[in-house]
């Protein structure tokens, strides 16, 4: 259950980069409403078409945005970690997301009531600027994913998928089955198994029973398509990092 105690047991809202980058005044207005939330694997943060009473700022978890088809298939269109938050519709005016948001790497985050977020957004300060830039970055990721899934090999897509998660995790280990990876990439499990097998043969990863360890990140970066570097560059251009937070707080 969420707990209304910021910083409980080493968890701090400012482990999320957007919250860390806010000036003191804006952060202090939001902090009483931030609630620590456990985000276990498989937790549905948002259902397609349903209003979200809260937005979520991940700190150590990763959330996938998944689009489902009528026949039950699904594909990941974006991934969100400590660089952003889940709930774009709350500040864009739509009120509900058209896709599901599901935790695909367990961890923690902080949730904030949608009303509090909208109130702060409407003030037009730093949070509004960061949220609009995050929205642009998220749209870039979605369009890049569509191009990558259409034109690049499963092995390249898998490398991109792994690297995007490494950027949002404190370690080089992931827990994910080949079947679930296939569902998120929109390809057959056998295709993922073949691609993962090649990466393992080249000693870039080690895969065993749903557990993936990245052995050679540089090697993955050499094998991945240009989509990863283009997307990373755009995120670095648009989004605040924790290194910016000190400067932001002085403004």
PDB file of C-alpha atoms in Angstrom:
ATOM      1  CA  UNK A   1       0.000   0.000   0.000  1.00  0.00           C
ATOM      2  CA  UNK A   2       1.209   3.559  -0.667  1.00  0.00           C
ATOM      3  CA  UNK A   3       2.590   5.343   2.386  1.00  0.00           C
ATOM      4  CA  UNK A   4       2.466   9.115   2.776  1.00  0.00           C
ATOM      5  CA  UNK A   5       6.056   9.377   3.998  1.00  0.00           C
ATOM      6  CA  UNK A   6       8.626  10.781   1.598  1.00  0.00           C
ATOM      7  CA  UNK A   7      12.049   9.245   2.070  1.00  0.00           C
ATOM      8  CA  UNK A   8      10.853   6.175   3.983  1.00  0.00           C
ATOM      9  CA  UNK A   9      13.566   3.496   4.296  1.00  0.00           C
ATOM     10  CA  UNK A  10      15.893   5.258   1.882  1.00  0.00           C
ATOM     11  CA  UNK A  11      13.227   5.999  -0.742  1.00  0.00           C
ATOM     12  CA  UNK A  12      13.269   9.627  -1.822  1.00  0.00           C
ATOM     13  CA  UNK A  13      11.057  11.370  -4.394  1.00  0.00           C
ATOM     14  CA  UNK A  14      14.140  13.091  -5.767  1.00  0.00           C
ATOM     15  CA  UNK A  15      15.392   9.745  -7.038  1.00  0.00           C
ATOM     16  CA  UNK A  16      13.031  10.625  -9.888  1.00  0.00           C
ATOM     17  CA  UNK A  17      14.773  13.061 -12.215  1.00  0.00           C
ATOM     18  CA  UNK A  18      11.797  15.342 -12.860  1.00  0.00           C
ATOM     19  CA  UNK A  19      11.109  15.795  -9.153  1.00  0.00           C
ATOM     20  CA  UNK A  20      14.829  16.236  -8.475  1.00  0.00           C
ATOM     21  CA  UNK A  21      15.048  19.052 -11.002  1.00  0.00           C
ATOM     22  CA  UNK A  22      12.244  21.201  -9.544  1.00  0.00           C
ATOM     23  CA  UNK A  23      13.042  24.498  -7.802  1.00  0.00           C
ATOM     24  CA  UNK A  24      12.616  24.370  -4.043  1.00  0.00           C
ATOM     25  CA  UNK A  25       9.295  26.204  -4.007  1.00  0.00           C
ATOM     26  CA  UNK A  26       7.612  23.909  -6.506  1.00  0.00           C
ATOM     27  CA  UNK A  27       8.980  20.779  -4.882  1.00  0.00           C
ATOM     28  CA  UNK A  28       7.845  21.888  -1.430  1.00  0.00           C
ATOM     29  CA  UNK A  29       4.295  22.469  -2.698  1.00  0.00           C
ATOM     30  CA  UNK A  30       4.147  18.920  -4.100  1.00  0.00           C
ATOM     31  CA  UNK A  31       6.059  16.963  -1.465  1.00  0.00           C
ATOM     32  CA  UNK A  32       3.231  16.760   1.149  1.00  0.00           C
ATOM     33  CA  UNK A  33       1.068  14.996  -1.461  1.00  0.00           C
ATOM     34  CA  UNK A  34       3.676  12.509  -2.696  1.00  0.00           C
ATOM     35  CA  UNK A  35       3.047   8.938  -1.532  1.00  0.00           C
ATOM     36  CA  UNK A  36       5.602   6.144  -1.648  1.00  0.00           C
ATOM     37  CA  UNK A  37       4.213   3.264  -3.718  1.00  0.00           C
ATOM     38  CA  UNK A  38       5.488  -0.282  -4.125  1.00  0.00           C
ATOM     39  CA  UNK A  39       5.351  -1.167  -7.834  1.00  0.00           C
ATOM     40  CA  UNK A  40       5.555  -4.975  -8.174  1.00  0.00           C
ATOM     41  CA  UNK A  41       6.098  -6.801 -11.454  1.00  0.00           C
ATOM     42  CA  UNK A  42       2.844  -6.942 -13.437  1.00  0.00           C
ATOM     43  CA  UNK A  43       1.120  -4.105 -11.588  1.00  0.00           C
ATOM     44  CA  UNK A  44      -1.298  -2.313 -13.923  1.00  0.00           C
ATOM     45  CA  UNK A  45      -0.648   1.384 -13.371  1.00  0.00           C
ATOM     46  CA  UNK A  46      -3.260   2.468 -15.922  1.00  0.00           C
ATOM     47  CA  UNK A  47      -5.909   0.741 -18.012  1.00  0.00           C
ATOM     48  CA  UNK A  48      -6.693   1.888 -21.543  1.00  0.00           C
ATOM     49  CA  UNK A  49      -9.648   4.252 -21.554  1.00  0.00           C
ATOM     50  CA  UNK A  50      -9.814   4.589 -17.763  1.00  0.00           C
ATOM     51  CA  UNK A  51      -9.175   7.794 -15.856  1.00  0.00           C
ATOM     52  CA  UNK A  52      -6.123   7.820 -13.586  1.00  0.00           C
ATOM     53  CA  UNK A  53      -6.700   9.242 -10.093  1.00  0.00           C
ATOM     54  CA  UNK A  54      -2.913   9.353  -9.630  1.00  0.00           C
ATOM     55  CA  UNK A  55       0.193   9.851 -11.724  1.00  0.00           C
ATOM     56  CA  UNK A  56       3.301   7.826 -10.890  1.00  0.00           C
ATOM     57  CA  UNK A  57       6.914   8.999 -10.692  1.00  0.00           C
ATOM     58  CA  UNK A  58       9.047   5.807 -10.903  1.00  0.00           C
ATOM     59  CA  UNK A  59      12.280   5.794  -8.922  1.00  0.00           C
ATOM     60  CA  UNK A  60      13.566   2.214  -9.180  1.00  0.00           C
ATOM     61  CA  UNK A  61      10.794   0.583 -11.250  1.00  0.00           C
ATOM     62  CA  UNK A  62      10.180   0.490 -15.007  1.00  0.00           C
ATOM     63  CA  UNK A  63       6.751   0.844 -16.601  1.00  0.00           C
ATOM     64  CA  UNK A  64       5.914  -0.263 -20.146  1.00  0.00           C
ATOM     65  CA  UNK A  65       3.256   1.436 -22.242  1.00  0.00           C
ATOM     66  CA  UNK A  66       1.474  -1.367 -24.094  1.00  0.00           C
ATOM     67  CA  UNK A  67      -1.034  -1.151 -26.911  1.00  0.00           C
ATOM     68  CA  UNK A  68      -3.442  -4.084 -27.121  1.00  0.00           C
ATOM     69  CA  UNK A  69      -5.223  -5.281 -30.239  1.00  0.00           C
ATOM     70  CA  UNK A  70      -8.734  -6.737 -30.324  1.00  0.00           C
ATOM     71  CA  UNK A  71      -7.403 -10.262 -30.858  1.00  0.00           C
ATOM     72  CA  UNK A  72      -5.401 -10.112 -27.625  1.00  0.00           C
ATOM     73  CA  UNK A  73      -1.957  -9.301 -29.034  1.00  0.00           C
ATOM     74  CA  UNK A  74       0.064  -6.447 -27.581  1.00  0.00           C
ATOM     75  CA  UNK A  75       3.218  -4.471 -28.258  1.00  0.00           C
ATOM     76  CA  UNK A  76       5.302  -2.062 -26.224  1.00  0.00           C
ATOM     77  CA  UNK A  77       5.291   1.476 -27.591  1.00  0.00           C
ATOM     78  CA  UNK A  78       7.382   3.147 -24.858  1.00  0.00           C
ATOM     79  CA  UNK A  79       9.175   2.531 -21.579  1.00  0.00           C
ATOM     80  CA  UNK A  80       9.287   4.907 -18.591  1.00  0.00           C
ATOM     81  CA  UNK A  81      11.662   4.859 -15.640  1.00  0.00           C
ATOM     82  CA  UNK A  82      13.212   7.360 -13.251  1.00  0.00           C
ATOM     83  CA  UNK A  83      13.510   9.945 -16.020  1.00  0.00           C
ATOM     84  CA  UNK A  84       9.763  10.576 -16.229  1.00  0.00           C
ATOM     85  CA  UNK A  85       6.281   9.762 -15.010  1.00  0.00           C
ATOM     86  CA  UNK A  86       3.211   7.794 -16.019  1.00  0.00           C
ATOM     87  CA  UNK A  87       0.008   9.712 -16.765  1.00  0.00           C
ATOM     88  CA  UNK A  88       0.490  11.999 -19.784  1.00  0.00           C
ATOM     89  CA  UNK A  89      -3.267  12.347 -20.296  1.00  0.00           C
ATOM     90  CA  UNK A  90      -3.604  14.103 -16.931  1.00  0.00           C
ATOM     91  CA  UNK A  91      -1.791  17.244 -18.075  1.00  0.00           C
ATOM     92  CA  UNK A  92      -2.603  17.043 -21.798  1.00  0.00           C
ATOM     93  CA  UNK A  93      -6.351  17.269 -21.090  1.00  0.00           C
ATOM     94  CA  UNK A  94      -7.471  13.868 -22.345  1.00  0.00           C
ATOM     95  CA  UNK A  95      -8.205  12.447 -18.909  1.00  0.00           C
ATOM     96  CA  UNK A  96      -7.481   8.836 -19.919  1.00  0.00           C
ATOM     97  CA  UNK A  97      -4.738   6.966 -21.737  1.00  0.00           C
ATOM     98  CA  UNK A  98      -5.372   4.970 -24.903  1.00  0.00           C
ATOM     99  CA  UNK A  99      -2.881   2.282 -23.824  1.00  0.00           C
ATOM    100  CA  UNK A 100      -2.157   0.188 -20.744  1.00  0.00           C
ATOM    101  CA  UNK A 101       0.727   1.007 -18.429  1.00  0.00           C
ATOM    102  CA  UNK A 102       2.219  -2.069 -16.727  1.00  0.00           C
ATOM    103  CA  UNK A 103       5.212  -2.484 -14.415  1.00  0.00           C
ATOM    104  CA  UNK A 104       7.790  -4.654 -16.210  1.00  0.00           C
ATOM    105  CA  UNK A 105      10.633  -4.206 -13.729  1.00  0.00           C
ATOM    106  CA  UNK A 106       9.649  -4.232 -10.064  1.00  0.00           C
ATOM    107  CA  UNK A 107      10.667  -1.421  -7.762  1.00  0.00           C
ATOM    108  CA  UNK A 108       9.263   1.715  -6.208  1.00  0.00           C
ATOM    109  CA  UNK A 109       7.943   5.083  -7.152  1.00  0.00           C
ATOM    110  CA  UNK A 110       5.910   7.960  -5.778  1.00  0.00           C
ATOM    111  CA  UNK A 111       2.347   8.711  -6.728  1.00  0.00           C
ATOM    112  CA  UNK A 112       0.645  12.105  -6.783  1.00  0.00           C
ATOM    113  CA  UNK A 113      -3.032  12.893  -7.058  1.00  0.00           C
ATOM    114  CA  UNK A 114      -4.029  13.961 -10.564  1.00  0.00           C
ATOM    115  CA  UNK A 115      -5.681  17.093  -9.154  1.00  0.00           C
ATOM    116  CA  UNK A 116      -2.471  18.201  -7.426  1.00  0.00           C
ATOM    117  CA  UNK A 117      -0.453  17.602 -10.592  1.00  0.00           C
ATOM    118  CA  UNK A 118      -2.892  19.585 -12.751  1.00  0.00           C
ATOM    119  CA  UNK A 119      -2.943  22.451 -10.261  1.00  0.00           C
ATOM    120  CA  UNK A 120       0.845  22.718 -10.303  1.00  0.00           C
ATOM    121  CA  UNK A 121       0.962  22.312 -14.089  1.00  0.00           C
ATOM    122  CA  UNK A 122      -1.467  25.204 -14.534  1.00  0.00           C
ATOM    123  CA  UNK A 123       0.849  27.497 -12.557  1.00  0.00           C
ATOM    124  CA  UNK A 124       3.134  27.463 -15.600  1.00  0.00           C
ATOM    125  CA  UNK A 125       6.394  26.907 -13.719  1.00  0.00           C
ATOM    126  CA  UNK A 126       9.276  24.469 -14.062  1.00  0.00           C
ATOM    127  CA  UNK A 127       7.076  21.383 -13.688  1.00  0.00           C
ATOM    128  CA  UNK A 128       4.978  22.420 -16.680  1.00  0.00           C
ATOM    129  CA  UNK A 129       8.126  22.901 -18.774  1.00  0.00           C
ATOM    130  CA  UNK A 130       9.534  19.512 -17.761  1.00  0.00           C
ATOM    131  CA  UNK A 131       6.244  17.702 -18.400  1.00  0.00           C
ATOM    132  CA  UNK A 132       5.851  19.177 -21.874  1.00  0.00           C
ATOM    133  CA  UNK A 133       9.423  18.260 -22.766  1.00  0.00           C
ATOM    134  CA  UNK A 134       8.891  14.766 -21.356  1.00  0.00           C
ATOM    135  CA  UNK A 135       5.792  14.436 -23.544  1.00  0.00           C
ATOM    136  CA  UNK A 136       7.866  15.358 -26.589  1.00  0.00           C
ATOM    137  CA  UNK A 137      10.499  12.781 -25.620  1.00  0.00           C
ATOM    138  CA  UNK A 138       7.828  10.126 -25.085  1.00  0.00           C
ATOM    139  CA  UNK A 139       6.290  10.816 -28.505  1.00  0.00           C
ATOM    140  CA  UNK A 140       9.756  10.519 -30.023  1.00  0.00           C
ATOM    141  CA  UNK A 141      10.226   7.143 -28.348  1.00  0.00           C
ATOM    142  CA  UNK A 142       6.866   5.905 -29.627  1.00  0.00           C
ATOM    143  CA  UNK A 143       7.576   6.928 -33.213  1.00  0.00           C
ATOM    144  CA  UNK A 144      11.117   5.516 -33.038  1.00  0.00           C
ATOM    145  CA  UNK A 145       9.749   2.206 -31.743  1.00  0.00           C
ATOM    146  CA  UNK A 146       7.299   2.013 -34.646  1.00  0.00           C
ATOM    147  CA  UNK A 147      10.075   2.552 -37.192  1.00  0.00           C
ATOM    148  CA  UNK A 148      12.443   0.131 -35.455  1.00  0.00           C
ATOM    149  CA  UNK A 149       9.854  -2.639 -35.201  1.00  0.00           C
ATOM    150  CA  UNK A 150       9.033  -2.262 -38.893  1.00  0.00           C
ATOM    151  CA  UNK A 151      12.505  -1.962 -40.437  1.00  0.00           C
ATOM    152  CA  UNK A 152      15.109  -3.545 -38.155  1.00  0.00           C
ATOM    153  CA  UNK A 153      15.928  -7.125 -37.253  1.00  0.00           C
ATOM    154  CA  UNK A 154      14.682  -8.840 -34.111  1.00  0.00           C
ATOM    155  CA  UNK A 155      18.281  -8.949 -32.838  1.00  0.00           C
ATOM    156  CA  UNK A 156      18.599  -5.168 -33.239  1.00  0.00           C
ATOM    157  CA  UNK A 157      15.220  -4.626 -31.589  1.00  0.00           C
ATOM    158  CA  UNK A 158      16.251  -6.850 -28.684  1.00  0.00           C
ATOM    159  CA  UNK A 159      19.495  -4.894 -28.231  1.00  0.00           C
ATOM    160  CA  UNK A 160      17.508  -1.633 -28.183  1.00  0.00           C
ATOM    161  CA  UNK A 161      15.024  -3.112 -25.707  1.00  0.00           C
ATOM    162  CA  UNK A 162      17.819  -4.234 -23.374  1.00  0.00           C
ATOM    163  CA  UNK A 163      19.742  -0.952 -23.554  1.00  0.00           C
ATOM    164  CA  UNK A 164      16.670   1.160 -22.830  1.00  0.00           C
ATOM    165  CA  UNK A 165      16.185  -0.820 -19.635  1.00  0.00           C
ATOM    166  CA  UNK A 166      19.838  -0.658 -18.631  1.00  0.00           C
ATOM    167  CA  UNK A 167      19.569   3.132 -18.807  1.00  0.00           C
ATOM    168  CA  UNK A 168      16.822   2.978 -16.188  1.00  0.00           C
ATOM    169  CA  UNK A 169      18.174   0.302 -13.829  1.00  0.00           C
ATOM    170  CA  UNK A 170      20.901   0.429 -11.166  1.00  0.00           C
ATOM    171  CA  UNK A 171      22.337  -2.959 -12.213  1.00  0.00           C
ATOM    172  CA  UNK A 172      23.045  -4.995 -15.347  1.00  0.00           C
ATOM    173  CA  UNK A 173      20.478  -7.678 -14.522  1.00  0.00           C
ATOM    174  CA  UNK A 174      16.883  -8.019 -15.716  1.00  0.00           C
ATOM    175  CA  UNK A 175      14.115 -10.488 -14.946  1.00  0.00           C
ATOM    176  CA  UNK A 176      12.051 -11.204 -18.052  1.00  0.00           C
ATOM    177  CA  UNK A 177      11.022 -14.309 -19.984  1.00  0.00           C
ATOM    178  CA  UNK A 178      11.536 -14.624 -23.718  1.00  0.00           C
ATOM    179  CA  UNK A 179       7.771 -14.955 -24.144  1.00  0.00           C
ATOM    180  CA  UNK A 180       7.135 -11.614 -22.447  1.00  0.00           C
ATOM    181  CA  UNK A 181       9.887  -9.933 -24.465  1.00  0.00           C
ATOM    182  CA  UNK A 182       8.289 -11.317 -27.616  1.00  0.00           C
ATOM    183  CA  UNK A 183       4.906  -9.939 -26.553  1.00  0.00           C
ATOM    184  CA  UNK A 184       6.374  -6.492 -25.986  1.00  0.00           C
ATOM    185  CA  UNK A 185       8.298  -6.470 -29.271  1.00  0.00           C
ATOM    186  CA  UNK A 186       5.322  -7.921 -31.113  1.00  0.00           C
ATOM    187  CA  UNK A 187       7.289 -10.935 -32.426  1.00  0.00           C
ATOM    188  CA  UNK A 188       7.236 -14.700 -31.853  1.00  0.00           C
ATOM    189  CA  UNK A 189       8.979 -16.132 -28.792  1.00  0.00           C
ATOM    190  CA  UNK A 190      11.082 -18.329 -31.075  1.00  0.00           C
ATOM    191  CA  UNK A 191      12.455 -15.225 -32.797  1.00  0.00           C
ATOM    192  CA  UNK A 192      13.474 -13.759 -29.438  1.00  0.00           C
ATOM    193  CA  UNK A 193      15.060 -17.070 -28.404  1.00  0.00           C
ATOM    194  CA  UNK A 194      17.116 -17.154 -31.588  1.00  0.00           C
ATOM    195  CA  UNK A 195      18.256 -13.536 -31.215  1.00  0.00           C
ATOM    196  CA  UNK A 196      19.059 -13.981 -27.503  1.00  0.00           C
ATOM    197  CA  UNK A 197      20.966 -17.167 -28.315  1.00  0.00           C
ATOM    198  CA  UNK A 198      23.184 -15.307 -30.756  1.00  0.00           C
ATOM    199  CA  UNK A 199      23.859 -12.552 -28.233  1.00  0.00           C
ATOM    200  CA  UNK A 200      24.742 -15.188 -25.644  1.00  0.00           C
ATOM    201  CA  UNK A 201      27.050 -17.015 -28.081  1.00  0.00           C
ATOM    202  CA  UNK A 202      28.862 -13.726 -28.621  1.00  0.00           C
ATOM    203  CA  UNK A 203      29.156 -13.345 -24.814  1.00  0.00           C
ATOM    204  CA  UNK A 204      27.182 -10.112 -24.791  1.00  0.00           C
ATOM    205  CA  UNK A 205      24.492 -11.447 -22.442  1.00  0.00           C
ATOM    206  CA  UNK A 206      23.814 -14.458 -20.262  1.00  0.00           C
ATOM    207  CA  UNK A 207      20.253 -15.783 -20.238  1.00  0.00           C
ATOM    208  CA  UNK A 208      18.901 -18.412 -17.862  1.00  0.00           C
ATOM    209  CA  UNK A 209      15.289 -19.131 -16.847  1.00  0.00           C
ATOM    210  CA  UNK A 210      13.951 -15.626 -17.319  1.00  0.00           C
ATOM    211  CA  UNK A 211      17.035 -13.943 -15.907  1.00  0.00           C
ATOM    212  CA  UNK A 212      19.181 -11.794 -18.223  1.00  0.00           C
ATOM    213  CA  UNK A 213      22.621 -10.479 -17.288  1.00  0.00           C
ATOM    214  CA  UNK A 214      24.301  -7.958 -19.573  1.00  0.00           C
ATOM    215  CA  UNK A 215      27.958  -8.949 -19.893  1.00  0.00           C
ATOM    216  CA  UNK A 216      29.120  -6.460 -22.519  1.00  0.00           C
ATOM    217  CA  UNK A 217      27.144  -3.234 -22.848  1.00  0.00           C
ATOM    218  CA  UNK A 218      29.582  -1.776 -25.352  1.00  0.00           C
ATOM    219  CA  UNK A 219      29.111  -4.847 -27.518  1.00  0.00           C
ATOM    220  CA  UNK A 220      25.331  -4.370 -27.460  1.00  0.00           C
ATOM    221  CA  UNK A 221      25.760  -0.737 -28.470  1.00  0.00           C
ATOM    222  CA  UNK A 222      27.817  -1.842 -31.471  1.00  0.00           C
ATOM    223  CA  UNK A 223      25.115  -4.281 -32.587  1.00  0.00           C
ATOM    224  CA  UNK A 224      22.041  -2.116 -31.992  1.00  0.00           C
ATOM    225  CA  UNK A 225      20.482  -0.086 -34.800  1.00  0.00           C
ATOM    226  CA  UNK A 226      20.710   3.712 -34.934  1.00  0.00           C
ATOM    227  CA  UNK A 227      17.340   4.019 -33.179  1.00  0.00           C
ATOM    228  CA  UNK A 228      18.886   3.663 -29.725  1.00  0.00           C
ATOM    229  CA  UNK A 229      21.535   6.382 -30.156  1.00  0.00           C
ATOM    230  CA  UNK A 230      19.035   8.749 -31.795  1.00  0.00           C
ATOM    231  CA  UNK A 231      16.549   8.251 -28.975  1.00  0.00           C
ATOM    232  CA  UNK A 232      19.144   8.586 -26.221  1.00  0.00           C
ATOM    233  CA  UNK A 233      20.416  11.815 -27.759  1.00  0.00           C
ATOM    234  CA  UNK A 234      16.896  13.248 -27.883  1.00  0.00           C
ATOM    235  CA  UNK A 235      16.196  12.302 -24.259  1.00  0.00           C
ATOM    236  CA  UNK A 236      19.447  13.915 -23.134  1.00  0.00           C
ATOM    237  CA  UNK A 237      18.530  17.067 -25.068  1.00  0.00           C
ATOM    238  CA  UNK A 238      14.992  17.331 -23.724  1.00  0.00           C
ATOM    239  CA  UNK A 239      14.945  15.969 -20.193  1.00  0.00           C
ATOM    240  CA  UNK A 240      16.492  17.075 -16.909  1.00  0.00           C
ATOM    241  CA  UNK A 241      18.936  14.807 -15.139  1.00  0.00           C
ATOM    242  CA  UNK A 242      19.669  14.593 -11.436  1.00  0.00           C
ATOM    243  CA  UNK A 243      22.883  16.497 -12.130  1.00  0.00           C
ATOM    244  CA  UNK A 244      20.713  19.498 -13.125  1.00  0.00           C
ATOM    245  CA  UNK A 245      18.765  19.533  -9.873  1.00  0.00           C
ATOM    246  CA  UNK A 246      21.198  21.641  -7.878  1.00  0.00           C
ATOM    247  CA  UNK A 247      21.252  24.342 -10.514  1.00  0.00           C
ATOM    248  CA  UNK A 248      17.472  24.263 -10.830  1.00  0.00           C
ATOM    249  CA  UNK A 249      16.991  24.631  -7.086  1.00  0.00           C
ATOM    250  CA  UNK A 250      19.016  27.871  -7.111  1.00  0.00           C
ATOM    251  CA  UNK A 251      16.782  29.523  -9.701  1.00  0.00           C
TER     252      UNK A 251
END
